Short mmCIF file of C-alpha atoms and ligand atoms in Angstrom, two decimals:
data_model
loop_
_atom_site.label_atom_id
_atom_site.label_comp_id
_atom_site.label_asym_id
_atom_site.label_seq_id
_atom_site.Cartn_x
_atom_site.Cartn_y
_atom_site.Cartn_z
CA MET U 9 -70.58 79.69 -28.35
CA LYS U 10 -67.43 77.49 -28.65
CA LYS U 11 -67.15 76.01 -32.27
CA SER U 12 -67.00 72.04 -32.27
CA LEU U 13 -63.72 70.61 -33.23
CA GLN U 14 -65.68 69.05 -36.30
CA MET U 15 -66.68 72.50 -37.39
CA THR U 16 -63.21 74.19 -36.74
CA LEU U 17 -61.48 71.76 -39.00
CA LYS U 18 -63.71 72.57 -41.89
CA SER U 19 -62.16 75.93 -42.20
CA GLN U 20 -58.44 74.33 -41.80
CA SER U 21 -56.04 73.54 -44.64
CA ASP U 22 -55.24 70.08 -45.83
CA ARG U 23 -51.56 70.60 -44.13
CA TYR U 24 -53.32 71.21 -40.94
CA ILE U 25 -55.50 68.13 -40.79
CA LEU U 26 -52.32 66.04 -41.96
CA ARG U 27 -50.39 67.49 -39.08
CA GLY U 28 -53.07 66.67 -36.71
CA ILE U 29 -53.38 63.17 -37.66
CA GLU U 30 -49.68 62.66 -37.27
CA MET U 31 -49.66 64.30 -33.86
CA LEU U 32 -52.66 62.21 -32.59
CA ILE U 33 -50.89 58.93 -33.93
CA ALA U 34 -47.79 59.91 -31.88
CA LYS U 35 -49.94 60.70 -28.95
CA ASP U 36 -51.78 57.35 -29.03
CA ARG U 37 -48.40 55.32 -29.32
CA LYS U 38 -47.27 57.31 -26.15
CA LEU U 39 -50.47 56.60 -24.28
CA LYS U 40 -50.27 52.80 -25.12
CA SER U 41 -46.64 52.87 -23.98
CA ASP U 42 -47.61 54.66 -20.83
CA PHE U 43 -50.52 52.41 -20.07
CA LEU U 44 -48.21 49.43 -20.40
CA ILE U 45 -45.99 51.03 -17.90
CA TYR U 46 -48.98 51.64 -15.37
CA LEU U 47 -50.13 48.05 -16.13
CA GLY U 48 -46.65 46.48 -15.21
CA GLU U 49 -46.73 48.18 -11.96
CA ALA U 50 -50.40 47.21 -11.16
CA ASP U 51 -49.58 43.82 -12.05
CA TYR U 52 -46.42 43.76 -9.77
CA ARG U 53 -48.54 45.25 -6.97
CA LYS U 54 -51.37 42.59 -7.46
CA LEU U 55 -53.85 45.36 -7.78
CA TYR U 56 -56.38 43.12 -9.54
CA ALA U 57 -56.23 40.72 -6.49
CA LYS U 58 -56.75 43.36 -4.11
CA GLU U 59 -59.62 44.79 -5.97
CA GLY U 60 -61.15 41.20 -5.74
CA TYR U 61 -60.26 39.59 -9.20
CA SER U 62 -58.50 36.19 -9.56
CA SER U 63 -56.29 37.50 -12.54
CA LEU U 64 -55.13 40.64 -14.41
CA PHE U 65 -57.13 39.35 -17.37
CA ARG U 66 -60.41 39.12 -15.32
CA TRP U 67 -59.79 42.70 -13.91
CA LEU U 68 -59.19 44.32 -17.31
CA THR U 69 -62.06 42.57 -18.94
CA GLU U 70 -64.65 42.63 -16.20
CA LYS U 71 -63.89 45.78 -14.43
CA TYR U 72 -62.73 47.92 -17.44
CA GLU U 73 -64.63 45.94 -20.13
CA LEU U 74 -61.50 45.75 -22.37
CA SER U 75 -62.14 43.10 -25.11
CA GLU U 76 -60.51 39.72 -24.28
CA SER U 77 -58.25 40.11 -27.42
CA SER U 78 -57.18 43.62 -26.33
CA ALA U 79 -56.64 42.56 -22.45
CA LEU U 80 -54.62 39.51 -23.56
CA LYS U 81 -52.39 41.69 -25.88
CA ARG U 82 -51.79 44.17 -23.30
CA ILE U 83 -50.83 41.76 -20.54
CA GLN U 84 -48.64 39.82 -22.87
CA VAL U 85 -47.00 42.82 -24.04
CA SER U 86 -46.68 44.47 -20.50
CA ARG U 87 -45.04 41.39 -19.17
CA LEU U 88 -42.54 41.01 -22.12
CA ALA U 89 -41.80 44.75 -21.63
CA LEU U 90 -41.02 44.19 -17.98
CA LYS U 91 -38.14 41.94 -19.30
CA PHE U 92 -37.18 44.16 -22.26
CA PRO U 93 -37.89 47.74 -21.10
CA PHE U 94 -36.45 49.35 -24.27
CA LEU U 95 -39.90 48.21 -25.85
CA TYR U 96 -41.71 51.08 -23.92
CA ARG U 97 -39.55 53.45 -25.99
CA ASP U 98 -40.01 51.42 -29.33
CA ILE U 99 -43.70 51.18 -28.81
CA ALA U 100 -43.85 55.02 -28.32
CA SER U 101 -41.74 55.56 -31.52
CA GLY U 102 -43.85 53.37 -33.65
CA LYS U 103 -41.10 50.52 -34.08
CA TYR U 104 -43.51 47.88 -32.86
CA THR U 105 -47.37 47.84 -32.64
CA LEU U 106 -48.84 46.19 -29.69
CA SER U 107 -50.32 43.59 -32.07
CA ALA U 108 -47.09 42.68 -33.60
CA LEU U 109 -45.35 42.17 -30.16
CA GLY U 110 -48.55 40.23 -28.88
CA ARG U 111 -47.69 37.92 -31.64
CA LEU U 112 -44.26 37.77 -30.80
CA ALA U 113 -44.29 37.50 -26.94
CA PRO U 114 -45.08 33.70 -26.50
CA PHE U 115 -41.86 32.94 -28.54
CA VAL U 116 -39.32 35.40 -27.15
CA ASN U 117 -36.76 34.16 -24.64
CA GLY U 118 -33.35 35.48 -23.62
CA ALA U 119 -31.46 33.77 -26.30
CA ASN U 120 -33.68 34.44 -29.40
CA ALA U 121 -34.65 38.12 -28.15
CA PRO U 122 -32.21 39.79 -30.62
CA ILE U 123 -33.41 38.08 -33.60
CA LEU U 124 -37.06 38.05 -32.82
CA PHE U 125 -37.21 41.78 -31.94
CA GLY U 126 -35.02 42.37 -35.17
CA GLY U 127 -37.39 40.49 -37.44
CA ALA U 128 -40.49 42.10 -36.21
CA GLU U 129 -39.41 45.80 -36.54
CA LYS U 130 -42.00 47.88 -38.37
CA LYS U 131 -43.79 44.87 -39.51
CA SER U 132 -47.61 44.31 -39.67
CA VAL U 133 -49.26 41.37 -37.57
CA ARG U 134 -49.31 39.28 -40.82
CA GLN U 135 -45.66 39.95 -41.63
CA VAL U 136 -44.98 38.86 -37.97
CA GLU U 137 -46.72 35.76 -38.24
CA GLU U 138 -44.92 34.92 -41.59
CA PHE U 139 -41.57 35.84 -39.88
CA LEU U 140 -42.34 33.64 -36.97
CA VAL U 141 -42.86 30.60 -39.31
CA THR U 142 -39.46 31.02 -40.64
CA GLN U 143 -38.11 30.61 -37.28
CA PHE U 144 -40.37 27.91 -35.60
CA PRO U 145 -42.12 24.86 -36.79
CA LYS U 146 -45.52 26.10 -38.35
CA GLU U 147 -47.46 23.69 -36.10
CA ASP U 148 -46.05 25.30 -33.24
CA VAL U 149 -46.65 28.91 -34.36
CA GLU U 150 -50.27 28.06 -35.21
CA ASP U 151 -50.76 26.28 -31.94
CA ARG U 152 -49.58 29.16 -29.85
CA LEU U 153 -51.20 31.91 -31.90
CA ARG U 154 -54.61 30.80 -32.41
CA LYS U 155 -57.09 30.67 -29.60
CA SER U 156 -58.21 27.28 -29.02
CA VAL U 157 -61.85 28.29 -28.28
CA SER U 158 -63.51 31.18 -30.23
CA PRO U 159 -67.12 32.24 -30.21
CA LEU U 160 -68.95 32.03 -33.60
CA GLY U 161 -72.30 33.07 -32.28
CA VAL U 162 -74.59 33.07 -29.09
CA ASP U 163 -74.44 29.32 -28.65
CA ARG U 164 -71.73 27.99 -31.09
CA HIS U 165 -67.87 28.12 -30.49
CA GLN U 166 -65.00 27.03 -32.75
CA VAL U 167 -62.60 24.74 -30.77
CA GLN U 168 -59.29 23.95 -32.39
CA PHE U 169 -56.13 22.21 -31.41
CA THR U 170 -53.24 20.11 -32.72
CA ALA U 171 -53.28 16.43 -31.76
CA GLY U 172 -50.69 13.80 -32.11
CA ASN U 173 -51.09 10.16 -33.85
CA GLU U 174 -52.25 8.59 -30.73
CA PHE U 175 -55.13 10.89 -30.13
CA ILE U 176 -56.23 10.28 -33.59
CA SER U 177 -56.17 6.51 -33.29
CA ASP U 178 -58.05 6.91 -30.14
CA LEU U 179 -60.54 8.88 -31.71
CA GLU U 180 -60.87 6.45 -34.49
CA GLU U 181 -61.63 3.64 -32.21
CA ALA U 182 -63.93 5.52 -30.27
CA ARG U 183 -65.79 6.71 -33.43
CA ALA U 184 -66.10 2.74 -34.52
CA LEU U 185 -67.23 1.70 -31.09
CA LEU U 186 -69.92 4.49 -30.96
CA SER U 187 -71.05 3.98 -34.27
CA HIS U 188 -74.52 2.71 -33.33
CA LYS U 189 -74.98 5.45 -30.80
CA LEU U 190 -73.47 8.34 -32.60
CA PRO U 191 -73.95 7.34 -36.33
CA LYS U 192 -72.93 10.58 -37.61
CA GLY U 193 -69.39 10.28 -35.57
CA LYS U 194 -69.12 13.95 -35.42
CA LEU U 195 -66.05 15.01 -33.66
CA ALA U 196 -67.81 17.39 -31.28
CA GLU U 197 -70.53 14.67 -30.34
CA ILE U 198 -67.70 12.12 -29.52
CA LEU U 199 -65.50 14.62 -27.55
CA GLY U 200 -68.60 15.93 -25.73
CA LEU U 201 -69.56 12.42 -24.60
CA GLY U 202 -65.94 11.65 -23.59
CA LEU U 203 -66.03 14.74 -21.46
CA LYS U 204 -69.17 13.81 -19.92
CA TYR U 205 -67.67 10.47 -18.78
CA LEU U 206 -64.63 12.27 -17.48
CA LEU U 207 -66.51 14.77 -15.48
CA LYS U 208 -68.55 11.98 -13.83
CA GLU U 209 -65.43 10.25 -12.84
CA LEU U 210 -63.82 13.32 -11.72
CA LYS U 211 -66.89 14.37 -9.45
CA LYS U 212 -67.25 10.83 -7.97
CA PRO U 213 -66.71 11.16 -4.10
CA VAL U 214 -63.59 9.31 -3.40
CA ARG U 215 -64.67 7.30 -0.03
CA LYS U 216 -63.67 3.82 0.27
CA ALA U 217 -63.50 2.17 3.65
CA PRO U 218 -59.83 1.85 4.86
CA SER U 219 -58.42 -1.73 4.56
CA LYS U 220 -56.71 -3.36 7.35
CA ARG U 221 -53.33 -2.28 5.86
CA GLU U 222 -54.32 1.20 5.42
CA MET U 223 -55.85 1.55 8.95
CA PRO U 224 -52.78 3.14 10.66
CA LEU U 225 -53.01 6.11 7.98
CA ALA U 226 -56.97 6.41 8.67
CA VAL U 227 -56.06 6.38 12.67
CA GLU U 228 -53.22 9.09 11.95
CA ALA U 229 -55.85 11.24 10.05
CA ALA U 230 -58.11 11.09 13.01
CA ASN U 231 -55.30 11.89 15.39
CA ARG U 232 -54.20 14.85 13.52
CA ILE U 233 -57.86 16.10 13.43
CA LEU U 234 -58.16 15.71 17.08
CA THR U 235 -54.85 17.11 17.80
CA GLY U 236 -55.35 20.24 15.72
CA SER U 237 -53.71 19.49 12.34
CA ARG U 238 -54.21 21.32 9.20
CA TYR U 239 -55.80 18.37 7.55
CA ILE U 240 -59.23 19.05 6.49
CA PRO U 241 -61.51 16.00 6.34
CA ARG U 242 -63.19 15.25 3.10
CA GLY U 243 -66.66 15.54 4.47
CA ILE U 244 -65.92 19.24 5.50
CA ARG U 245 -64.57 19.93 1.98
CA ARG U 246 -67.80 18.68 0.50
CA GLN U 247 -69.74 20.83 2.85
CA LEU U 248 -67.57 23.86 1.85
CA ASP U 249 -68.08 23.12 -1.71
CA ASN U 250 -71.82 23.13 -1.42
CA ARG U 251 -72.08 26.10 0.68
CA ASP U 252 -69.42 28.42 -1.32
CA ASP U 253 -71.03 27.00 -4.67
CA ARG U 254 -67.44 26.00 -5.63
CA ARG U 255 -66.44 29.70 -6.13
CA CYS U 256 -63.82 31.95 -4.57
CA GLN U 257 -65.53 34.12 -1.90
CA GLU U 258 -63.12 36.86 -1.73
CA LYS U 259 -65.29 40.23 -1.48
CA ARG U 260 -64.97 43.04 -3.91
CA PRO U 261 -65.21 46.63 -2.64
CA ASP U 262 -68.84 46.68 -4.21
CA GLY U 263 -70.01 43.86 -2.26
CA SER U 264 -69.67 41.08 -4.88
CA ILE U 265 -67.36 38.17 -4.93
CA CYS U 266 -64.25 37.11 -7.12
CA GLY U 267 -66.37 33.96 -7.94
CA GLU U 268 -63.39 32.24 -9.80
CA THR U 269 -63.95 28.38 -10.18
CA ARG U 270 -60.50 27.34 -10.92
CA PHE U 271 -57.44 26.55 -8.61
CA LEU U 272 -59.53 26.87 -5.54
CA GLU U 273 -58.10 26.30 -2.03
CA ILE U 274 -59.35 26.15 1.52
CA ASP U 275 -58.64 29.40 3.30
CA HIS U 276 -58.77 29.68 7.31
CA VAL U 277 -60.48 33.09 7.84
CA GLN U 278 -58.57 33.30 11.19
CA PRO U 279 -55.29 31.81 10.06
CA PHE U 280 -54.47 28.16 11.22
CA ALA U 281 -50.88 29.30 12.18
CA LEU U 282 -52.49 31.84 14.65
CA GLY U 283 -54.73 29.34 16.04
CA GLY U 284 -57.75 29.33 13.64
CA ALA U 285 -59.95 26.21 13.74
CA ASN U 286 -60.59 23.55 10.96
CA LYS U 287 -64.52 24.24 11.42
CA PRO U 288 -66.73 25.21 8.43
CA GLU U 289 -67.24 28.47 10.17
CA ASN U 290 -63.69 29.55 10.00
CA LEU U 291 -63.08 28.05 6.26
CA ARG U 292 -64.00 29.38 3.04
CA LEU U 293 -63.02 28.73 -0.68
CA LEU U 294 -60.54 31.11 -2.30
CA CYS U 295 -58.85 30.96 -5.53
CA TRP U 296 -55.16 30.49 -5.71
CA THR U 297 -54.60 34.40 -6.21
CA HIS U 298 -56.75 35.34 -3.06
CA ASN U 299 -55.47 32.73 -0.79
CA ALA U 300 -51.93 33.97 -1.69
CA LEU U 301 -53.01 37.38 -1.10
CA ARG U 302 -54.26 36.49 2.41
CA ALA U 303 -51.26 34.71 3.25
CA GLU U 304 -49.16 37.66 2.21
CA ALA U 305 -51.32 40.00 4.18
CA THR U 306 -50.75 37.72 7.35
CA PHE U 307 -47.21 36.44 6.69
CA GLY U 308 -45.71 38.98 4.24
CA LYS U 309 -44.96 36.70 1.32
CA TRP U 310 -46.42 36.12 -2.09
CA ARG U 311 -45.69 32.50 -3.02
CA ALA U 312 -43.47 31.91 -5.84
CA SER U 313 -45.11 29.15 -8.13
CA LYS U 314 -48.43 30.55 -9.46
CA PRO U 315 -50.85 28.58 -12.10
CA ARG U 316 -51.71 30.14 -15.53
CA MET U 317 -54.78 32.29 -14.99
CA THR U 318 -55.21 33.57 -18.57
CA PRO U 319 -57.63 31.70 -20.70
CA GLU U 320 -56.04 29.34 -23.36
ZN1 ZN O 421 -60.59 34.90 -5.83
#
């Protein structure tokens, strides 16, 4: 019977073990560097979108179950290395760790790259953070490096951000006006209440009868519907919101859907430009990524501007 690695090592010298550790560390660095090269190519090919995910981040965390921080770090460094390809070599040689580069990534641009990469060589994460504070205002560094929302437990989260004077004076005014309703005046309670009001306002259906002055516009809209324009009436939009549960309907190979709730757009199943109708049967909600993927499949061009799809 073949001896297990664990048993084999028992009979080896210290020197053998040390050399083994060194070899594995070098292998691990090379693997990390290779992974970034693959990830860069997958990103470029939009493989996550083709597999039914709205972002590279969701693909890595949901399909491959990488932790959020690990996925975020790899995406940041992969995108940084696309601009500065010498990083593949420097990660493999151990000049930079992924974590150190992940800290650096939000700050690097073409002008400051030599200084920032120079300052982060062979540095730990903590040392990179200290170095960044010597280069940028402390608040900026804290703002960009700390996650604004981090879980503390099953139903508790820590939320942090930097605010200006106006926010603080608005907060104090709200706290004073709410002193009867919320006597403890806790920040989370005040902001929570504010969000409830905001959501109510945002979800309100905007449907006012057209005034005489606006009539020509309303008539024009009606004409556009009748003559086959791309305009989709609000009633149909609401119908789609309900039917599709305000989620991207792109199908994954396993039959589930993408389900993204942000940056939703209305997609014509049979493209509008190819005679597809503005009827609910021919419409569905897709996230920005999947609407762009559809457009690319039909018209051969990935749209240039893209919303941010990684979490804050
Ligand atoms: Zn989607």
